[in-house]
XYZ file of C-alpha atoms in Angstrom:
444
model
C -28.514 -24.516 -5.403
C -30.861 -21.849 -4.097
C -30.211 -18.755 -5.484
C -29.338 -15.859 -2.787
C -32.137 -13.632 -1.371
C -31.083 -10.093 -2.510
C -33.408 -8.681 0.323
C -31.272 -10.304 2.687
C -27.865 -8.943 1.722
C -27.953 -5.782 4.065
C -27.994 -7.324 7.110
C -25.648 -9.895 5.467
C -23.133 -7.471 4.297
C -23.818 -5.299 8.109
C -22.398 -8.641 9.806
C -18.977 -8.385 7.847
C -15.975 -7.039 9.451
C -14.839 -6.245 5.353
C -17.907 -3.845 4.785
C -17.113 -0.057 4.294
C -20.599 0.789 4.367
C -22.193 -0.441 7.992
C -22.586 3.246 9.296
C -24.680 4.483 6.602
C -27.999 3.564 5.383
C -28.415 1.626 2.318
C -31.348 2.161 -0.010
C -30.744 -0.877 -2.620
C -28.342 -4.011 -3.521
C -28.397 -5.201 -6.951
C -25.897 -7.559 -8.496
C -23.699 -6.360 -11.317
C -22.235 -10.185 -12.586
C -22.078 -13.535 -10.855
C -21.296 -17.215 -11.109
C -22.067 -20.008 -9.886
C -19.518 -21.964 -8.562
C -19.495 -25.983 -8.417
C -16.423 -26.731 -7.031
C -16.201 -30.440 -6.158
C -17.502 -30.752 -2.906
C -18.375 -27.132 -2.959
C -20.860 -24.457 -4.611
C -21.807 -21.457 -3.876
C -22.519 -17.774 -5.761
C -19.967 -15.982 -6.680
C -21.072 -12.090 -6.288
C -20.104 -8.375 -7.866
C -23.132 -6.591 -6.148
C -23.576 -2.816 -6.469
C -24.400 -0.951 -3.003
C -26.461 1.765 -3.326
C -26.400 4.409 0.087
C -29.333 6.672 0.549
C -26.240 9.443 0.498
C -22.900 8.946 -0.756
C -21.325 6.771 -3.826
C -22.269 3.485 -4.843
C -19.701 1.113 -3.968
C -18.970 -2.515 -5.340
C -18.185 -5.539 -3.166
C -17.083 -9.324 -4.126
C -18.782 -12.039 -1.894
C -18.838 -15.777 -1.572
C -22.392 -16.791 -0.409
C -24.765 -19.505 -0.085
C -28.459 -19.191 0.874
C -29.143 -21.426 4.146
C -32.593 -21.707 5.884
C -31.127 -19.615 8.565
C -29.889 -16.674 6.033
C -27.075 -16.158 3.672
C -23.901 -17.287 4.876
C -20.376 -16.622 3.875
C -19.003 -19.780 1.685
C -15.535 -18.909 3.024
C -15.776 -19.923 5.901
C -16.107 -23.801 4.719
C -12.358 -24.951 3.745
C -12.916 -27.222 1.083
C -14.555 -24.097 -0.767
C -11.271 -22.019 0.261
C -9.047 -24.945 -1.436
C -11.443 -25.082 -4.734
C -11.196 -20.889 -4.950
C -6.942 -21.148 -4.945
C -7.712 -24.288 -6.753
C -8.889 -22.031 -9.742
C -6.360 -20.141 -9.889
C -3.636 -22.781 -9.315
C -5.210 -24.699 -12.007
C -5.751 -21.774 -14.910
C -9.074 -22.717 -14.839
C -11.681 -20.148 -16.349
C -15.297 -20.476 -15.665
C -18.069 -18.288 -17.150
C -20.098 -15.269 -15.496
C -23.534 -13.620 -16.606
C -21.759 -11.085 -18.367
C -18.228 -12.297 -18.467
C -15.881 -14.849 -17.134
C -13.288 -15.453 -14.601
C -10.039 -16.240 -14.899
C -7.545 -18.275 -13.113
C -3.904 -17.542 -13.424
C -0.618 -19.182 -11.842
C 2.491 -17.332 -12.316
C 5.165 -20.339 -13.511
C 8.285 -18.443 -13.081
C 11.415 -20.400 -12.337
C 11.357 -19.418 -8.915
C 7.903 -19.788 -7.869
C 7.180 -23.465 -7.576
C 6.213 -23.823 -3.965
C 5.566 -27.521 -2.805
C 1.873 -26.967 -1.078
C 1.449 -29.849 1.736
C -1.781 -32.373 1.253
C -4.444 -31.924 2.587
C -3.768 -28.056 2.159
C -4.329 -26.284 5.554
C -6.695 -23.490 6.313
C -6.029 -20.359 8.297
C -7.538 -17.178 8.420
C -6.102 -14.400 9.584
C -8.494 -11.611 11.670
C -6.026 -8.651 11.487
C -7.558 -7.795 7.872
C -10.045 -5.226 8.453
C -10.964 -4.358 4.221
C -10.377 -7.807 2.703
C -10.112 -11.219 3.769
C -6.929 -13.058 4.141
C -6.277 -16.999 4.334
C -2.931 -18.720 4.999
C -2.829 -22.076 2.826
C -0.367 -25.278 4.004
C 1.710 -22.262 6.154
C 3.048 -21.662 2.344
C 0.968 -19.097 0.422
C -1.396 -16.416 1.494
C -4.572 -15.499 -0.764
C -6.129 -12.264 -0.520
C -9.998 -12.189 -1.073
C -10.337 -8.042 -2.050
C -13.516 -7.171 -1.203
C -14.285 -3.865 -2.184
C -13.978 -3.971 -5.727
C -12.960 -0.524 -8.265
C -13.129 0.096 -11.771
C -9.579 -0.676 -13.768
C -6.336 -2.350 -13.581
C -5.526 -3.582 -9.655
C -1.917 -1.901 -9.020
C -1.287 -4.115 -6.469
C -1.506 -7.359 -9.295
C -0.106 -5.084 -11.821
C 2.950 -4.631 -9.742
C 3.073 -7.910 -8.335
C 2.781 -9.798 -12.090
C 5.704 -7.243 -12.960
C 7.980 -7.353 -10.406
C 7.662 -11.786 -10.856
C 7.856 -11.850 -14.617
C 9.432 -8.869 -15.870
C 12.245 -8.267 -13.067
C 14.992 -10.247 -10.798
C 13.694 -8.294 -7.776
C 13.080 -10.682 -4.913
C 12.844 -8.694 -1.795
C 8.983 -9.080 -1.918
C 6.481 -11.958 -1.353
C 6.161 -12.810 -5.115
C 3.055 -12.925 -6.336
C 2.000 -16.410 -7.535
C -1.162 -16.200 -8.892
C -4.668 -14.280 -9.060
C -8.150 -14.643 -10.063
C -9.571 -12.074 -12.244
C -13.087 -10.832 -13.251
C -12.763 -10.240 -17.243
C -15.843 -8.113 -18.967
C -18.304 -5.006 -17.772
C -17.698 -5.648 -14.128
C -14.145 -6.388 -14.576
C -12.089 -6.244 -11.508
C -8.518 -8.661 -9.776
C -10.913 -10.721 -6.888
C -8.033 -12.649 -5.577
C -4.358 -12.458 -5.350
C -1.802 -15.471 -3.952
C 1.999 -14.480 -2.707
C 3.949 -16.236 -0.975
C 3.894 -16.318 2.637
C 6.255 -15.026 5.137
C 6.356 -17.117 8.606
C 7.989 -15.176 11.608
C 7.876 -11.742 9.673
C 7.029 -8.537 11.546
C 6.586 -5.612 9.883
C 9.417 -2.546 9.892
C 7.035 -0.794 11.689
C 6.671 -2.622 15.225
C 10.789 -3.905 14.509
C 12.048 -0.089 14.450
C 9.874 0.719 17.167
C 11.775 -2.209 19.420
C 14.878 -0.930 18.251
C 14.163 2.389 19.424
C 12.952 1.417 22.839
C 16.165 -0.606 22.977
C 19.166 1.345 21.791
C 19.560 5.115 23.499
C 22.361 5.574 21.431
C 21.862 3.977 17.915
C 23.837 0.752 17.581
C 26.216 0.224 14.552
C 24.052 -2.914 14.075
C 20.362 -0.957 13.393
C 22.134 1.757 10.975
C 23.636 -0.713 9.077
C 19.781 -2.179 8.760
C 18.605 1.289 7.613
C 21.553 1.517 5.387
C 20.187 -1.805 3.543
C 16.710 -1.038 3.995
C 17.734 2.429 1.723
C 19.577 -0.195 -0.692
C 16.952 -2.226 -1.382
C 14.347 0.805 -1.705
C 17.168 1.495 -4.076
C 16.669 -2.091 -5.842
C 13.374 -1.640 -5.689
C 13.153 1.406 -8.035
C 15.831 0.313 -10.176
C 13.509 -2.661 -10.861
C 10.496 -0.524 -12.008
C 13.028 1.416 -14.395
C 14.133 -1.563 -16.114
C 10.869 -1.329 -18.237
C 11.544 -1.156 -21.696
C 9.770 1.272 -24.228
C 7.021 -1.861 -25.004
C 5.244 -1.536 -21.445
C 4.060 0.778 -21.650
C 3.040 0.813 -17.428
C 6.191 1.126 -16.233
C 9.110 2.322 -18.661
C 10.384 5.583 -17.942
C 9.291 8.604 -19.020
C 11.133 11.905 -19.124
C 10.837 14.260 -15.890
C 9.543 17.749 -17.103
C 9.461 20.934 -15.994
C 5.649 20.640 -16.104
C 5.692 18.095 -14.110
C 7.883 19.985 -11.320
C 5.741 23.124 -11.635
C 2.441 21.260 -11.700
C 3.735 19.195 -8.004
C 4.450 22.181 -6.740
C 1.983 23.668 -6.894
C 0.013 21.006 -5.698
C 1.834 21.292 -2.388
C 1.063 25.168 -2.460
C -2.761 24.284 -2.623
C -2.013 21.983 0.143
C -0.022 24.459 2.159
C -3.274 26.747 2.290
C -5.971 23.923 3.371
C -4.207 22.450 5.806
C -2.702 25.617 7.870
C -5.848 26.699 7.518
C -7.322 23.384 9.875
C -4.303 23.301 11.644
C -3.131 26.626 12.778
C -6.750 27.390 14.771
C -4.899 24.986 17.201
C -1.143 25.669 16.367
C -1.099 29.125 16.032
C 2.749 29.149 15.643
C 2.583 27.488 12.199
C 0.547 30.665 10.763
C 4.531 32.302 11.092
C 5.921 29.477 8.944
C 3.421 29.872 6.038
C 5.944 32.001 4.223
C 9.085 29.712 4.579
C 7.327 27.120 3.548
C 5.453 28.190 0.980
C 8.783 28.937 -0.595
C 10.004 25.565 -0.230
C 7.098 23.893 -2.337
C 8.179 26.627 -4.656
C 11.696 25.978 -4.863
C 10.386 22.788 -6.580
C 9.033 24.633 -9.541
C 12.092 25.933 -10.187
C 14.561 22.739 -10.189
C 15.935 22.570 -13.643
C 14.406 19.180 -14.582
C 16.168 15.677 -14.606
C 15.859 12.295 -13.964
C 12.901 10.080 -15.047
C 9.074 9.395 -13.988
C 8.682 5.921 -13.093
C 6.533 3.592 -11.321
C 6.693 4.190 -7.210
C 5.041 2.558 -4.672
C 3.261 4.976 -3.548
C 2.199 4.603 -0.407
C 5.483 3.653 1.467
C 6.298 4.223 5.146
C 7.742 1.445 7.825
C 4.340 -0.559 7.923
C 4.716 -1.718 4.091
C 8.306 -3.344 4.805
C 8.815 -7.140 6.434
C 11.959 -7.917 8.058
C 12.446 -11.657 8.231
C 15.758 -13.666 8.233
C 17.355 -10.626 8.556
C 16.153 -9.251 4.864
C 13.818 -6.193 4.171
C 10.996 -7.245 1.870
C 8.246 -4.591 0.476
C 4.963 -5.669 0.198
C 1.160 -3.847 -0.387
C 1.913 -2.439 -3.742
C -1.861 -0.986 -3.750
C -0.998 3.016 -3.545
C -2.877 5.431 -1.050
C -6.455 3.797 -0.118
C -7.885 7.231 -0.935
C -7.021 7.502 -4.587
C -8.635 6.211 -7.615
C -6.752 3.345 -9.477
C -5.560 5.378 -12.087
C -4.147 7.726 -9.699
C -2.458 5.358 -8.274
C -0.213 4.057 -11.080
C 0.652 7.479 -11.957
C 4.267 7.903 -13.001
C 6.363 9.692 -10.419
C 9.670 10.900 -9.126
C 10.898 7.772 -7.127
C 11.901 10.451 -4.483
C 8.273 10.444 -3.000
C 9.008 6.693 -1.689
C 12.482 7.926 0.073
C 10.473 10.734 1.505
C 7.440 8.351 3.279
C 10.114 6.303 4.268
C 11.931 9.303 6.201
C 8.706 10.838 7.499
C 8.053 7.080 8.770
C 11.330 6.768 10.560
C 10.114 10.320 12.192
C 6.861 9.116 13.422
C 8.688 5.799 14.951
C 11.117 7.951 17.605
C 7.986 10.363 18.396
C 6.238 7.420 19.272
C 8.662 6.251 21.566
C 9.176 9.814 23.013
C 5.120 10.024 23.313
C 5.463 6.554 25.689
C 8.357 8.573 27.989
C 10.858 6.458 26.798
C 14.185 7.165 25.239
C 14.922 11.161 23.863
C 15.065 12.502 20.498
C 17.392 13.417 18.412
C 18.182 9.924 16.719
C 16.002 10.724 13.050
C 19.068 12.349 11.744
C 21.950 9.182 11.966
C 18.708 7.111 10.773
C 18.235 9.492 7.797
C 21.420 9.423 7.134
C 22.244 6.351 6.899
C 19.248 5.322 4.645
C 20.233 7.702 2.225
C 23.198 6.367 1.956
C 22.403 3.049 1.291
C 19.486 4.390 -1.426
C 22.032 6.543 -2.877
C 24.867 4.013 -3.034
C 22.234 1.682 -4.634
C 20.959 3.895 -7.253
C 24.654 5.924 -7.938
C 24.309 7.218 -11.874
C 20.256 5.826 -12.024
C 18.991 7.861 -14.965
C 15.747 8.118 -13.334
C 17.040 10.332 -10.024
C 18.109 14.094 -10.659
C 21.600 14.215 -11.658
C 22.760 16.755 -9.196
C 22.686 16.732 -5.725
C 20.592 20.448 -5.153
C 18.028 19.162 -7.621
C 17.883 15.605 -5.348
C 17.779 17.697 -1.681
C 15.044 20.342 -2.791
C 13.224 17.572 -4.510
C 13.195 15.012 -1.588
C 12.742 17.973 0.863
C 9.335 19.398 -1.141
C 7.867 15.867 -1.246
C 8.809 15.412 2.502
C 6.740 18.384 2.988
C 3.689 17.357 0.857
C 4.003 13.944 2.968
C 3.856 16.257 6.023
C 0.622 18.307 4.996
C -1.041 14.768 4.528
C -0.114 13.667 8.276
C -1.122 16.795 9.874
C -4.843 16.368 7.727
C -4.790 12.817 8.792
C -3.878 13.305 12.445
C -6.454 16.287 12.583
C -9.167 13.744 11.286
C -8.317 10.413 13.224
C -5.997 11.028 16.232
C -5.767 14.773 17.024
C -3.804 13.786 19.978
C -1.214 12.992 17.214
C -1.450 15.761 15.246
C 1.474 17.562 17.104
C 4.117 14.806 15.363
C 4.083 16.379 11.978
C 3.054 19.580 13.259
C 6.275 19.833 15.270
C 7.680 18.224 12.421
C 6.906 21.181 10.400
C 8.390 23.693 12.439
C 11.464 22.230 12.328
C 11.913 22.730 8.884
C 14.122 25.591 8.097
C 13.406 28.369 6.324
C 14.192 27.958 2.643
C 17.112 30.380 1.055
C-alpha cells in the first residue's frame, strides 16, 4: 500500500469538516503512531498525527487515509472499510501500532446483544461538526473522535460504567470501542446503540412551549420524570463501591465548598467586568451576588462528591417512546480530561438543567411567541421529580437550606458561563442570562 504523503496532509486535513485547525496556519504534521490496516477487502493507514500551528497548541487528530494518485483520501468514506473498523471492535480483535497497539472491545452484557442485519448498512450522518458519526444496519451508531487528548475518554469511561457496573438504562448503552493502548494512547471509536425517531429535549421543549400558553398537566408531568431520571442517573454513579476508585463517593468538604465558591467570586469579577460596559445595571447587582457565591462557603458541609455529567442542559437528553434518555457523557468541550471527571456535587447537573429550561421559554419569547412566566411550574416540577427520586441519597445535602443555597450558587456559576459565552458567540443573546441575572434576588 503506498504509504501517505505527509506533505500533503494540510490541505488534506483543510478539506475536513472535523478539523479544529482550518483558520490558522500550520507550520508542520508529523505522525505520533500508526497502523496499517488490512481489513479484508480493505486497507488503509490508520493515523495519530501531531499538528503543529505557527501560533497556538499542538493538537492531535485520528484519520483513516489512503494515498490515491489524485491525493490522500479519507478511507471512510468506502463502506466495506466502515464495516471492517466496527468489525474490530465487534470482534475483540487487537492489531499492532509502531509504538503500541489497538484494541477492540465489545461490551457482552446481558442486555446488549443487538441482532445487526447482513449486509450491514452504511449511513453517515452530516450534523457532526468535531467527529464523524456512522449509523450501522439502522441499529448502532459508531463515533469516529477525531481530535484526540491525552488520558482516560470520560465519555467511554462513563459509558463502560454505566453498561457494566450499573442497571441504569435511560441511555444509549455503550456497546463497544476501539482504543489506542501505549505513548499515544487515546479511545478512537465508540459504538452505542442507536435511537430511531429520537429528538433531542432541546427542539421537544421548545415545541412544547410554542404549543401550550398555559403549561399542560401532560408536559409537567414530563419534567417531573425527566427530574426522576436525572435522579436515577446520579444514584447510578453513587452506587460505586470503595474499589473504583472513578466513581465511588467521596466525602463533601468544607474545602471543597469554600474552594467553589470562590471560584464563582473570581468569576463574578471577569465577567461583570465584559458584561456591564453594555449592561450597566448589573454593576448594582455585584454586591448581592457576590454574597450569594459566598453563602456557599459557608454551608455546613454534607452530602457526597460523585461523578456528574457535567455538561448537562436540554440538548444532552433524547426523548423517544415517550422515555428521557441522557447521552454525551464527554463534560464541557473546553476542559481538559482530567477536569472533566472531577468529582462533584450532583447539584451542578440539576442546575444546567434549570438554566436550560430558562433559555428554552426566552427563546420562544425572542420569536414573539407565547409570554413568560412558565420557568417557575417547569422548575418546579423537575425538582420534584429529582427530589422524589433521590429522597435520603447520601450524596445530596441533608437539609433543605444547604440543597437551595447550593443549587442556587451553581445556578449562578452556570449563569456567569452563559453571559461569557453569549458575549463571545451570539451577543444578540447575551441579554438571556443577563436578564437572568437580575432576577436573582438579593441574598439575606
Amino acid at each position: 500500500m503506498t504509504p501517505l504523503d505527509l506533505t500533503k496532509l494540510p490541505d488534506f486535513l483543510k478539506g475536513q469538516r472535523w478539523f479544529a485547525g482550518k483558520a490558522w496556519p500550520i507550520k508542520s504534521v508529523s505522525v505520533a503512531d500508526h497502523v496499517i490496516m488490512e481489513l479484508g477487502t480493505c486497507s488503509f493507514t490508520l493515523a495519530i498525527i501531531e499538528v503543529v500551528y505557527e501560533l497556538g497548541q499542538p493538537e492531535r487528530y485520528q484519520l483513516q487515509a489512503r494515498q490515491t494518485p489524485e491525493g490522500v483520501v479519507s478511507a471512510l468514506e468506502d463502506d466495506d472499510c466502515v464495516r471492517a473498523v466496527f468489525n474490530l471492535a465487534r470482534e475483540g480483535r487487537q492489531v499492532t501500532s509502531g509504538s503500541g497497539r489497538v484494541v477492540g472491545e465489545w461490551i457482552a452484557s446481558t442486555d446488549s446483544g443487538v441482532a445487526l442485519p447482513e449486509p450491514l448498512t452504511v449511513r453517515r450522518l452530516t450534523v457532526e461538526q468535531s467527529n464523524t458519526s456512522l449509523v450501522l444496519g439502522e441499529r448502532v451508531i459508531v463515533k469516529v473522535i477525531r481530535k484526540l487528548e491525552a488520558g482516560v475518554n470520560p465519555e467511554y469511561e462513563v459509558g463502560r460504567f454505566l453498561a457494566t457496573k450499573t442497571s441504569f438504562r435511560a441511555t444509549p448503552q455503550l456497546m463497544g470501542a476501539l482504543n489506542l493502548e501505549g505513548p499515544a494512547g487515546a479511545t478512537l471509536a465508540l459504538a452505542h446503540r442507536f435511537v430511531p425517531d429520537a429528538v433531542d429535549g432541546w427542539k421537544y421543549t421548545l415545541e412544547r412551549l410554542r404549543q401550550e400558553k398555559a403549561l399542560s398537566e401532560r408536559f409537567l408531568g414530563e419534567m417531573r420524570e425527566l427530574g426522576a431520571r436525572l435522579g436515577d442517573l446520579h444514584k447510578a454513579f453513587a452506587s460505586a463501591g470503595p474499589e473504583d476508585l472513578a466513581f465511588s463517593p467521596e466525602p463533601l468538604l468544607q474545602e471543597d465548598l469554600q474552594r467553589w465558591s470562590a471560584s464563582i467570586v473570581g468569576e463574578l469579577g471577569v465577567t461583570l467586568a465584559d458584561a456591564g460596559r453594555l449592561h450597566a445595571d448589573l454593576e448594582g447587582r455585584r454586591d448581592g451576588l457576590i454574597a450569594y457565591a459566598k453563602r456557599l462557603a459557608q454551608v455546613a458541609p454534607s452530602g457526597q462528591k460523585i461523578r456528574i455529567h457535567g455538561d448537562l442542559h436540554l440538548g444532552q437528553v433524547l426523548r423517544s417512546e415517550n422515555q428521557w434518555l441522557f447521552f454525551d457523557f464527554e463534560g464541557e468541550p473546553s476542559r481538559s480530561f482530567t477536569a472533566r471527571r472531577e468529582k462533584y456535587s450532583a447539584l451542578r447537573d440539576v442546575a444546567g438543567m434549570i438554566r436550560s429550561f430558562d433559555y428554552a421559554e426566552a427563546t420562544v419569547s425572542l420569536e414573539g411567541g407565547q409570554p413568560r412566566g412558565r420557568v417557575g411550574p417547569t422548575r418546579d416540577a423537575f425538582l420534584e421529580g429529582y427530589r422524589q427520586a433521590t429522597r435520603g441519597a447520601a450524596f445530596l445535602p441533608d437539609n433543605d437550606e444547604a440543597f437551595n443555597v447550593m443549587l442556587r450558587a451553581f445556578e449562578l456559576e452556570k449563569l456567569l458561563y452563559e453571559v461569557r459565552y453569549e458575549l463571545a458567540n451570539r451577543p444578540d443573546w447575551v441579554r438571556i442570562p443577563v436578564e437572568a441575572l437580575l432576577r436573582m434576588e438579593d441574598a439575606q
